[in-house]
Structures are given as structure tokens and as C-alpha cells.
Amino acid sequence: MNSQKCESSILSPAADGVPVRLMNKLAILSDAAKYDASCASSGASRRDSLDGRGVGSTEGMGICHSYAPDGRCISLLKVLLTNFCTFDCLYCVNRVSSNVPRARFEVDELVNLVLAFYKRNYIEGLFLSSGIIQDPDYTMEQIVEVARRLREVHDFRGYIHLKTIPEATPELLASAGRYADRLSINVELARSSSLDSLAPQKEAGGIRRAMAGIRSRLDESRERSHSGRAAPQFAASGQSTQMIVGADDASDGELLDCSESLYNGYHLKRVYYSAFSPIPDASAALPLAPPDLNREHRLYQADWLMRFYGFAVDEIVAGGENGMLDPALDPKLAWALKHRERFPVDVNQAERELLLRVPGLGTRGVERIIASRRLHRLSLADLGRLCGSVARMRPFVVTRDWRPTSLLDNSGLRAQLMQGSAQMSLFD
Amino acid sequence: MNHQQQSQRLHKVQLARPDDFDGWRRLARQHLAAGSVPESIIWEFGGGTADLFGEQVAPASPAAASNPQRTGQVPVVPRRFLELARCVACHRTPDRFALLYRVLWRASHGEPGLLDLPSDPDMHRLHRLGKCVARERHKMHAFVRFRQTPEVEPEHFSAWFEPEHHTLRLSSDFFVRRFANMHWSIVTPDESAHWNGQSLQFGPGGHRNKGAAPEAMEQLWKTYFANIFNPARLKLDAMRSEMPVKYWKNLPEAPLIAELVHNAGARSQAMVDSLPSEPPRFASRATAARATRHPTPSESIEHGRKSRISDERSESD
């Protein structure tokens, strides 16, 4: 049997008073949770502990309390309640057919761990997920019970994100939303045929129905009754989901189409993209290769363009070839290079929508330009002070004292910009 | 003393602390009203050394202070600017108060739109300084690590932190709101903050207590840190840019980083190289048990799936 070790060997032997059993459980159940990308703790309703008994506050902006060497933010204690699971999703480290070591937290054990970590300012709160044990309702009840005890017994006012199980009854989803700031259900795969073959116990329709259920409760919670009373609290920071990238053949276009329909249909706060990563004791049916972090990065950039820059999915995808984004360039630059006739843009004249299309210019920079140009005509140096750097936008903008000459017609522009961005990343 | 003299001679202005924004604001109003040009003011804070040429400021007369319009034009300052200035006052750059005053002076002497003009070099610098301080405050909220003081009732927690700027007072409200029912202290080299569940007190700075034994809970936190890391996705630059090395010496988890990084390549290669194994013995039992309780989708749902998926599509359009 191919047993896998968690990363505990590098820790010094347990010091006095360290509960070894708990330490081993934590090692297993955090190792099992690392494939969920989300660690966000933002967007919750503002609250603090000044009028309470317990600890905790949320102030809108999330806080990353640490960073792992994988560059990911550690904001929440992200663990599974148990990694025993009756499902056999091939991409998942916890699938029933995997030989990873198994463990399960007692409810109070986990509640106390959250509070102890929180009081030391290690975390913003809890992101709790679980393998499916016994049946979906039983599992969901256990998850909700952890959140209930934190809120009701300990008056915990930090952040709680609960992974919901789509097969659980709607009543359980409702009580999950009462205690949680965020709910999420992972769609995992954009193609439902892939879900059928890789995750036989999951069902695309059920996932979508559960998301629709959460959406309608979110909508209700924002309405006031005819008497003007506010509806009960329900997951104020909304719902999110995650898609695995590279476990099947779905193209970037398919993934982004799926995201667009999720954002529109269920008003998701975020779609997370997680490059399929080799897992201990992996299934032979899946590609065993290092995760394609660059592809994941381009998808996040594209997702941003879709949500904040007014780009349609087909425009973004047209920047690349055959439904895949250009791996070498950020998708906005790739789009601009294929639409050179739209440039240069005069930063002293252009409308917001057009400014948002300039490579290297972010939403904040655009707002600053619009505020400043009311007072005086902007020069290239002004632009640098407003936006940090003009290196990437130079070929695409006109200012009081700058007009790109033949740069835009230059067939070597792509190579030039690629080299430029490689050099910049050296000095980042 | 006539206006001309007041504006020309050197004024030494003493602030109570290095981050004394309220004191600066009060004195800046007085000097603006008195018409003191920016070059004539030497801003000092905390102890202050005697300056050969400076002269202790003659506080503006109560009349001048209450009626600043009499001698100079005190501009109406937007709230946004006050928030920015409050942050800039906490920066360690020596000329922060002089820069703030110069901007106010310019805004009230012929450049009324200045405070809203981020492309101006002085304003640009203020924004950069303010951003540094806001970032440091945020990082302080993130990286302060409390340890429980052993054998003290009620529970008491303390932390040692070395902020790059004077952000202790700026950030302590956050800790009060979050840990209102805990007793805690945050000690920095310059100053310390103490909350007893009722009120916030500031005291002298302190030293790092190197001899303090780590608590058991730190071992659990390190266990979490080591195991939430995915060795197949090493991104050191991303980690360092968000968690700069200067903070590491006070983070209990940071000593693990070197070895986690060192082993990452071998661990992820081992995952790629390992051959698939036989499922554990309980797998078939668990799957069978599930099948009796819940029909699998392939058995019961397949026939209804197509129509349902097309329903979902139209719902999301």
C-alpha cells in the first residue's frame, strides 16, 4: 500500500503540552483542504465584538494573515471536518479509492481550535468543508453544527465560509446561510460530460439547482418585508465556486463561458480557477503533470476583464487562438494587439470604456485620470504618477506631450512587449 | 510684530509625538493664519533638539486662532485629504510635517484645486507616503501574533511587533474592535498599547523577549502552515511580495519556509512519479453502502438529465 505522509516531519518534536493527536488530525485535514483555492475573507457585513461576549470582527476588507510558499494567502483556517468520503471523484485527493490517511474532527475540537487561532490573530475565521460521510444531510448537519456553536455558544463574530453539499436538503442550506458569511458549491468541471465521467456521484443539474436555491435566498435576504423589517441575515458575502483547470480537455473559452453563465445566473461573487495539481495517490485516469499555473493566471486575468473592464467572453477569447488564451501575453494586451485600429487612445479625451481597454491601465488609474484631467491636460509624466508605470501603455496612448509614432504598425511590437514584460518581472 | 516679520523668521514647532497629527493640524492652522511661509517652519517631535536659529514658536494669539481668516486664507480641506494626512503623519520620513504644511500653503495661495490633484509632484509624494503607512497598518493587522501569558487570570495575550512606521496608534482601534473582550498588549520599540476590556492605554516601548518559550498553540499553527502549502505550486516571489522578509523574524511560522521550499521539488516529483495504487479495502464497502441508500446518477437521474440541464441553461441566460 502506498501510504502518504503529511508534512509533519519538518516540525520539531512536539513540545510539552502540544496535543499530538490533534496535531496529527490537523495535519491530515488541512492537507486535504489545500486544493480549494478560495481563502477570501472580504465582503462580510461590518461587525465587531464591542457589544458582545466573544471575539471577532469583519470590516469589509479581508486580511491575509500569512502566505504559504505557494504564494497563496492564508486568511482562514481551511480544513475538512473529515476526509473520509463515499464519493469517488477522480481528481480529488479524498476520493474513496485513495489511500491517503484519514481523520475526523470532533465538533468541539474544531470549534476550540478556531477560537484559539483567532485569539492569537492567526486567522480571520474558518473555511469548513467535508468529505461526504453516511449521507449528504448528515454531513451537512455536522458542518452547520460547527458554525452554530461558534456563533451561538461562543458569540464568534469572525468570518465563516461553509462549503455546501448540493445534495443536502434546502432547509440545511438555509441554516448554513444563517451562520455563514459565504457559501460555496464547486462546479469543478465546466463540461457536464466530464463531471459524469470523473465524478460519477456528482450531478451538474443538482449543483446548479443548489446554486439557484442559494441565490434566491440571497435575494430574499436583501429585501425588506412590507412592514419594513429587514430579512434575516443570509451569507452576506455571497456565494462562490471553483473550477478545475486542465483535468479534462475543456478550452479556456468553455471555462469562461461557464463562468459568465454562473455570474449571470446565480450572481456569484467569485469563480476560482484551480490548475489541476498532482495529488498524492492520484488516479491513473488523469494527467500527472505539474499544474499549469500560467494558464490559471491568464484565466483570472480574463475573469477580471469580464467583471470590471466591460469585455465580453468572445472578445477575450478572440485575443488567442482556437479558444485558448495567448499564454505569453495578458489577455487585454492580446486583444489590443489584434485591434490596433482602436488605438492610440487620447487619455485627455477618451471615454471611460475606451480607457479601460488600454493595456497597462487599471480601473483605479482610469478613475484618477478622469479626476485629474478635469483640472489640467495630462502629460506622460502625469500619467506615470497617476498609474505607476507607463511602460506598457506607451504604444497605446496619446498625452499632451506624447504620441506613439509607428509603434502600433510595427510587426515586432508583440515581441517587444513580451520582452518588456519579461524584463519587468525580473525587477518586480 | 507685523505680518512680514512673522512670515520670515524661523519658527521651531514642537509636536508631542512623532505621529502627532492633531497637534500638527492645530499648529498648521495657526501658522497658516499667521502667514508663516513653509520654509520658515521647523517641525520637531518627541524631545527635540535646540536649533541654533529657531525660536520657540509664539503661539498665535487666541484671537488669531479663533479667527484664522484675519491674516491668511485657511483653505477648506476635503475629508479625504485629512484622512491622507493622518496616515502621512505616521510615516518615518523626516519632512512629513513640512510637506503636509507646504501643500496646505500652496492650496491656500493660488492653487485651490491642488488637494484633489494626484498628478502634482507634492501630492503624488503624499499619496505614496500615505500608501506606505496604510499598507503598514494593514500588515500590522495581519502579522501581529499574540501569545497567551501563562498562568494569568483573566486570560491575557501579548504581542511584540516592529512596525516600519508609527502605526501602533493607527492600528490599535482595529484590535479593540476585534478583541474587545480579551485583555491584550502590543509592544513595539517606540510605544506599547494595552487593552483591559474597558480602556486603551499607551505606554513606553519595549524589547523583544527572546527567551519566551513558544506556546503549544504555535506548534499547531505551524502544523497548519506546513500542510496547507501545496508543494506543486511554488511561487516564492508572490509570497515575498505580500509577506516581505522584514516581518519574518516575528512570525512563528516563518522558520518553516526554507525547508518547505527545499523539499517541494522532490515532494511534487514523487506525486507525479508514483504509480496508481489499489483502492483501500473500505472503498468498495463504502461505495456499495452508498448505492443502496442513494441511487447513483447513472442509474436514476440519467433519463431526466438532458431536459433538466437545458432548463438550467435557460435559467442562467
Tab-separated table of N, CA, C and O in Angstrom, chain A residues 317-381:
chain	number	residue	atom	x	y	z
A	317	VAL	N	-11.581	35.820	-25.734
A	317	VAL	CA	-11.070	34.576	-26.306
A	317	VAL	C	-10.480	34.826	-27.700
A	317	VAL	O	-9.507	34.183	-28.094
A	318	ALA	N	-11.036	35.812	-28.416
A	318	ALA	CA	-10.528	36.109	-29.754
A	318	ALA	C	-9.101	36.653	-29.719
A	318	ALA	O	-8.405	36.666	-30.726
A	319	GLY	N	-8.638	37.081	-28.542
A	319	GLY	CA	-7.253	37.532	-28.408
A	319	GLY	C	-6.252	36.399	-28.571
A	319	GLY	O	-5.075	36.627	-28.834
A	320	GLY	N	-6.717	35.151	-28.400
A	320	GLY	CA	-5.826	33.996	-28.523
A	320	GLY	C	-6.131	33.214	-29.786
A	320	GLY	O	-6.578	33.783	-30.784
A	321	GLU	N	-5.893	31.907	-29.744
A	321	GLU	CA	-6.143	31.051	-30.910
A	321	GLU	C	-6.939	29.825	-30.473
A	321	GLU	O	-6.663	29.255	-29.412
A	322	ASN	N	-7.883	29.423	-31.290
A	322	ASN	CA	-8.617	28.171	-31.084
A	322	ASN	C	-9.224	28.032	-29.693
A	322	ASN	O	-9.129	26.980	-29.051
A	323	GLY	N	-9.809	29.095	-29.216
A	323	GLY	CA	-10.491	29.000	-27.928
A	323	GLY	C	-9.573	29.037	-26.726
A	323	GLY	O	-10.024	28.952	-25.592
A	324	MET	N	-8.264	29.150	-26.957
A	324	MET	CA	-7.331	29.231	-25.827
A	324	MET	C	-6.742	30.639	-25.769
A	324	MET	O	-6.459	31.253	-26.799
A	325	LEU	N	-6.521	31.144	-24.563
A	325	LEU	CA	-5.907	32.463	-24.405
A	325	LEU	C	-4.437	32.387	-24.811
A	325	LEU	O	-3.829	31.315	-24.762
A	326	ASP	N	-3.900	33.536	-25.210
A	326	ASP	CA	-2.473	33.610	-25.536
A	326	ASP	C	-1.677	33.416	-24.251
A	326	ASP	O	-1.770	34.224	-23.329
A	327	PRO	N	-0.892	32.334	-24.159
A	327	PRO	CA	-0.199	32.095	-22.888
A	327	PRO	C	0.881	33.131	-22.597
A	327	PRO	O	1.245	33.359	-21.445
A	328	ALA	N	1.373	33.799	-23.643
A	328	ALA	CA	2.531	34.680	-23.452
A	328	ALA	C	2.134	36.110	-23.055
A	328	ALA	O	2.966	36.857	-22.576
A	329	LEU	N	0.891	36.494	-23.303
A	329	LEU	CA	0.501	37.887	-23.060
A	329	LEU	C	-0.730	37.948	-22.190
A	329	LEU	O	-1.587	37.064	-22.254
A	330	ASP	N	-0.848	39.022	-21.441
A	330	ASP	CA	-2.080	39.137	-20.680
A	330	ASP	C	-3.219	39.382	-21.668
A	330	ASP	O	-3.013	39.978	-22.729
A	331	PRO	N	-4.406	38.898	-21.359
A	331	PRO	CA	-5.478	38.876	-22.374
A	331	PRO	C	-5.883	40.266	-22.867
A	331	PRO	O	-6.345	40.398	-23.999
A	332	LYS	N	-5.674	41.300	-22.067
A	332	LYS	CA	-6.027	42.632	-22.534
A	332	LYS	C	-5.042	43.088	-23.607
A	332	LYS	O	-5.431	43.635	-24.651
A	333	LEU	N	-3.781	42.835	-23.376
A	333	LEU	CA	-2.756	43.187	-24.351
A	333	LEU	C	-2.964	42.363	-25.629
A	333	LEU	O	-2.853	42.882	-26.744
A	334	ALA	N	-3.285	41.093	-25.460
A	334	ALA	CA	-3.509	40.229	-26.624
A	334	ALA	C	-4.665	40.777	-27.459
A	334	ALA	O	-4.598	40.820	-28.692
A	335	TRP	N	-5.727	41.218	-26.786
A	335	TRP	CA	-6.868	41.797	-27.501
A	335	TRP	C	-6.445	43.080	-28.226
A	335	TRP	O	-6.755	43.286	-29.394
A	336	ALA	N	-5.680	43.931	-27.542
A	336	ALA	CA	-5.274	45.213	-28.124
A	336	ALA	C	-4.416	45.006	-29.370
A	336	ALA	O	-4.569	45.724	-30.363
A	337	LEU	N	-3.545	44.021	-29.317
A	337	LEU	CA	-2.667	43.786	-30.472
A	337	LEU	C	-3.461	43.326	-31.691
A	337	LEU	O	-3.042	43.519	-32.822
A	338	LYS	N	-4.609	42.700	-31.439
A	338	LYS	CA	-5.440	42.288	-32.569
A	338	LYS	C	-6.425	43.372	-32.973
A	338	LYS	O	-7.196	43.181	-33.916
A	339	HIS	N	-6.468	44.458	-32.222
A	339	HIS	CA	-7.375	45.569	-32.551
A	339	HIS	C	-6.612	46.879	-32.559
A	339	HIS	O	-7.010	47.849	-31.924
A	340	ARG	N	-5.498	46.891	-33.292
A	340	ARG	CA	-4.637	48.093	-33.262
A	340	ARG	C	-5.345	49.321	-33.810
A	340	ARG	O	-4.979	50.442	-33.474
A	341	GLU	N	-6.358	49.089	-34.665
A	341	GLU	CA	-7.061	50.238	-35.256
A	341	GLU	C	-7.790	51.048	-34.181
A	341	GLU	O	-8.140	52.202	-34.418
A	342	ARG	N	-8.014	50.459	-32.988
A	342	ARG	CA	-8.707	51.189	-31.931
A	342	ARG	C	-7.778	52.124	-31.160
A	342	ARG	O	-8.212	52.847	-30.273
A	343	PHE	N	-6.488	52.063	-31.470
A	343	PHE	CA	-5.504	52.842	-30.713
A	343	PHE	C	-4.752	53.778	-31.642
A	343	PHE	O	-4.809	53.598	-32.843
A	344	PRO	N	-4.022	54.781	-31.149
A	344	PRO	CA	-3.883	55.139	-29.741
A	344	PRO	C	-5.105	55.869	-29.193
A	344	PRO	O	-5.869	56.447	-29.948
A	345	VAL	N	-5.246	55.821	-27.878
A	345	VAL	CA	-6.361	56.456	-27.179
A	345	VAL	C	-5.843	57.725	-26.506
A	345	VAL	O	-4.804	57.684	-25.839
A	346	ASP	N	-6.544	58.822	-26.702
A	346	ASP	CA	-6.124	60.082	-26.079
A	346	ASP	C	-6.640	60.139	-24.640
A	346	ASP	O	-7.849	60.236	-24.412
A	347	VAL	N	-5.720	60.067	-23.680
A	347	VAL	CA	-6.156	59.990	-22.283
A	347	VAL	C	-6.834	61.277	-21.817
A	347	VAL	O	-7.547	61.266	-20.816
A	348	ASN	N	-6.637	62.373	-22.554
A	348	ASN	CA	-7.298	63.619	-22.159
A	348	ASN	C	-8.715	63.736	-22.713
A	348	ASN	O	-9.445	64.660	-22.354
A	349	GLN	N	-9.100	62.820	-23.600
A	349	GLN	CA	-10.396	62.924	-24.274
A	349	GLN	C	-11.272	61.680	-24.098
A	349	GLN	O	-12.489	61.791	-23.993
A	350	ALA	N	-10.641	60.520	-24.119
A	350	ALA	CA	-11.392	59.268	-24.316
A	350	ALA	C	-12.381	58.998	-23.189
A	350	ALA	O	-12.170	59.393	-22.039
A	351	GLU	N	-13.460	58.316	-23.556
A	351	GLU	CA	-14.434	57.918	-22.546
A	351	GLU	C	-13.882	56.780	-21.689
A	351	GLU	O	-12.987	56.051	-22.110
A	352	ARG	N	-14.484	56.633	-20.524
A	352	ARG	CA	-14.058	55.616	-19.575
A	352	ARG	C	-13.951	54.227	-20.224
A	352	ARG	O	-12.959	53.525	-20.047
A	353	GLU	N	-14.967	53.829	-20.990
A	353	GLU	CA	-14.994	52.485	-21.584
A	353	GLU	C	-13.752	52.235	-22.430
A	353	GLU	O	-13.213	51.138	-22.468
A	354	LEU	N	-13.317	53.285	-23.127
A	354	LEU	CA	-12.160	53.147	-24.005
A	354	LEU	C	-10.867	53.110	-23.182
A	354	LEU	O	-9.954	52.341	-23.470
A	355	LEU	N	-10.807	53.947	-22.157
A	355	LEU	CA	-9.617	53.950	-21.288
A	355	LEU	C	-9.410	52.577	-20.652
A	355	LEU	O	-8.292	52.097	-20.505
A	356	LEU	N	-10.533	51.946	-20.291
A	356	LEU	CA	-10.435	50.630	-19.653
A	356	LEU	C	-9.830	49.580	-20.580
A	356	LEU	O	-9.395	48.531	-20.135
A	357	ARG	N	-9.819	49.869	-21.866
A	357	ARG	CA	-9.268	48.903	-22.823
A	357	ARG	C	-7.767	49.085	-23.059
A	357	ARG	O	-7.166	48.334	-23.810
A	358	VAL	N	-7.172	50.115	-22.475
A	358	VAL	CA	-5.744	50.371	-22.706
A	358	VAL	C	-4.905	49.399	-21.877
A	358	VAL	O	-5.056	49.336	-20.655
A	359	PRO	N	-4.016	48.643	-22.534
A	359	PRO	CA	-3.171	47.713	-21.778
A	359	PRO	C	-2.342	48.453	-20.737
A	359	PRO	O	-1.812	49.532	-21.010
A	360	GLY	N	-2.257	47.901	-19.562
A	360	GLY	CA	-1.459	48.505	-18.502
A	360	GLY	C	-2.224	49.518	-17.665
A	360	GLY	O	-1.699	50.027	-16.687
A	361	LEU	N	-3.440	49.804	-18.058
A	361	LEU	CA	-4.229	50.803	-17.324
A	361	LEU	C	-5.325	50.087	-16.532
A	361	LEU	O	-6.174	49.420	-17.111
A	362	GLY	N	-5.280	50.240	-15.211
A	362	GLY	CA	-6.253	49.557	-14.356
A	362	GLY	C	-7.448	50.434	-14.041
A	362	GLY	O	-7.471	51.615	-14.396
A	363	THR	N	-8.429	49.866	-13.365
A	363	THR	CA	-9.647	50.624	-13.054
A	363	THR	C	-9.336	51.845	-12.193
A	363	THR	O	-9.899	52.907	-12.390
A	364	ARG	N	-8.413	51.699	-11.236
A	364	ARG	CA	-8.101	52.809	-10.363
A	364	ARG	C	-7.390	53.928	-11.129
A	364	ARG	O	-7.680	55.106	-10.957
A	365	GLY	N	-6.463	53.529	-12.002
A	365	GLY	CA	-5.765	54.502	-12.839
A	365	GLY	C	-6.752	55.288	-13.689
A	365	GLY	O	-6.633	56.504	-13.839
A	366	VAL	N	-7.732	54.585	-14.245
A	366	VAL	CA	-8.731	55.244	-15.087
A	366	VAL	C	-9.488	56.296	-14.279
A	366	VAL	O	-9.680	57.429	-14.732
A	367	GLU	N	-9.882	55.947	-13.056
A	367	GLU	CA	-10.610	56.915	-12.234
A	367	GLU	C	-9.736	58.132	-11.933
A	367	GLU	O	-10.199	59.265	-11.960
A	368	ARG	N	-8.459	57.895	-11.659
A	368	ARG	CA	-7.560	59.015	-11.358
A	368	ARG	C	-7.376	59.913	-12.580
A	368	ARG	O	-7.330	61.137	-12.463
A	369	ILE	N	-7.261	59.293	-13.738
A	369	ILE	CA	-7.113	60.094	-14.969
A	369	ILE	C	-8.331	60.985	-15.146
A	369	ILE	O	-8.214	62.187	-15.414
A	370	ILE	N	-9.504	60.410	-14.977
A	370	ILE	CA	-10.729	61.175	-15.211
A	370	ILE	C	-10.839	62.329	-14.213
A	370	ILE	O	-11.230	63.442	-14.572
A	371	ALA	N	-10.431	62.070	-12.957
A	371	ALA	CA	-10.492	63.151	-11.960
A	371	ALA	C	-9.466	64.245	-12.279
A	371	ALA	O	-9.760	65.434	-12.153
A	372	SER	N	-8.268	63.854	-12.692
A	372	SER	CA	-7.201	64.836	-12.881
A	372	SER	C	-7.360	65.640	-14.161
A	372	SER	O	-6.982	66.806	-14.217
A	373	ARG	N	-7.881	65.006	-15.211
A	373	ARG	CA	-7.906	65.724	-16.480
A	373	ARG	C	-8.968	66.825	-16.492
A	373	ARG	O	-8.966	67.663	-17.387
A	374	ARG	N	-9.827	66.826	-15.494
A	374	ARG	CA	-10.760	67.943	-15.368
A	374	ARG	C	-10.005	69.221	-15.013
A	374	ARG	O	-10.444	70.314	-15.305
A	375	LEU	N	-8.886	69.055	-14.319
A	375	LEU	CA	-8.148	70.213	-13.809
A	375	LEU	C	-7.035	70.677	-14.743
A	375	LEU	O	-6.714	71.847	-14.803
A	376	HIS	N	-6.405	69.730	-15.435
A	376	HIS	CA	-5.382	70.146	-16.405
A	376	HIS	C	-5.138	69.026	-17.410
A	376	HIS	O	-5.521	67.879	-17.176
A	377	ARG	N	-4.510	69.384	-18.527
A	377	ARG	CA	-4.246	68.368	-19.563
A	377	ARG	C	-3.040	67.537	-19.155
A	377	ARG	O	-2.006	68.052	-18.774
A	378	LEU	N	-3.187	66.232	-19.255
A	378	LEU	CA	-2.178	65.331	-18.703
A	378	LEU	C	-1.009	65.121	-19.655
A	378	LEU	O	-1.189	64.952	-20.863
A	379	SER	N	0.194	65.086	-19.057
A	379	SER	CA	1.396	64.737	-19.804
A	379	SER	C	1.727	63.273	-19.518
A	379	SER	O	1.107	62.641	-18.661
A	380	LEU	N	2.739	62.780	-20.210
A	380	LEU	CA	3.147	61.397	-19.981
A	380	LEU	C	3.654	61.216	-18.536
A	380	LEU	O	3.385	60.201	-17.901
A	381	ALA	N	4.372	62.239	-18.047
A	381	ALA	CA	4.867	62.158	-16.662
A	381	ALA	C	3.702	62.147	-15.670
A	381	ALA	O	3.719	61.414	-14.681
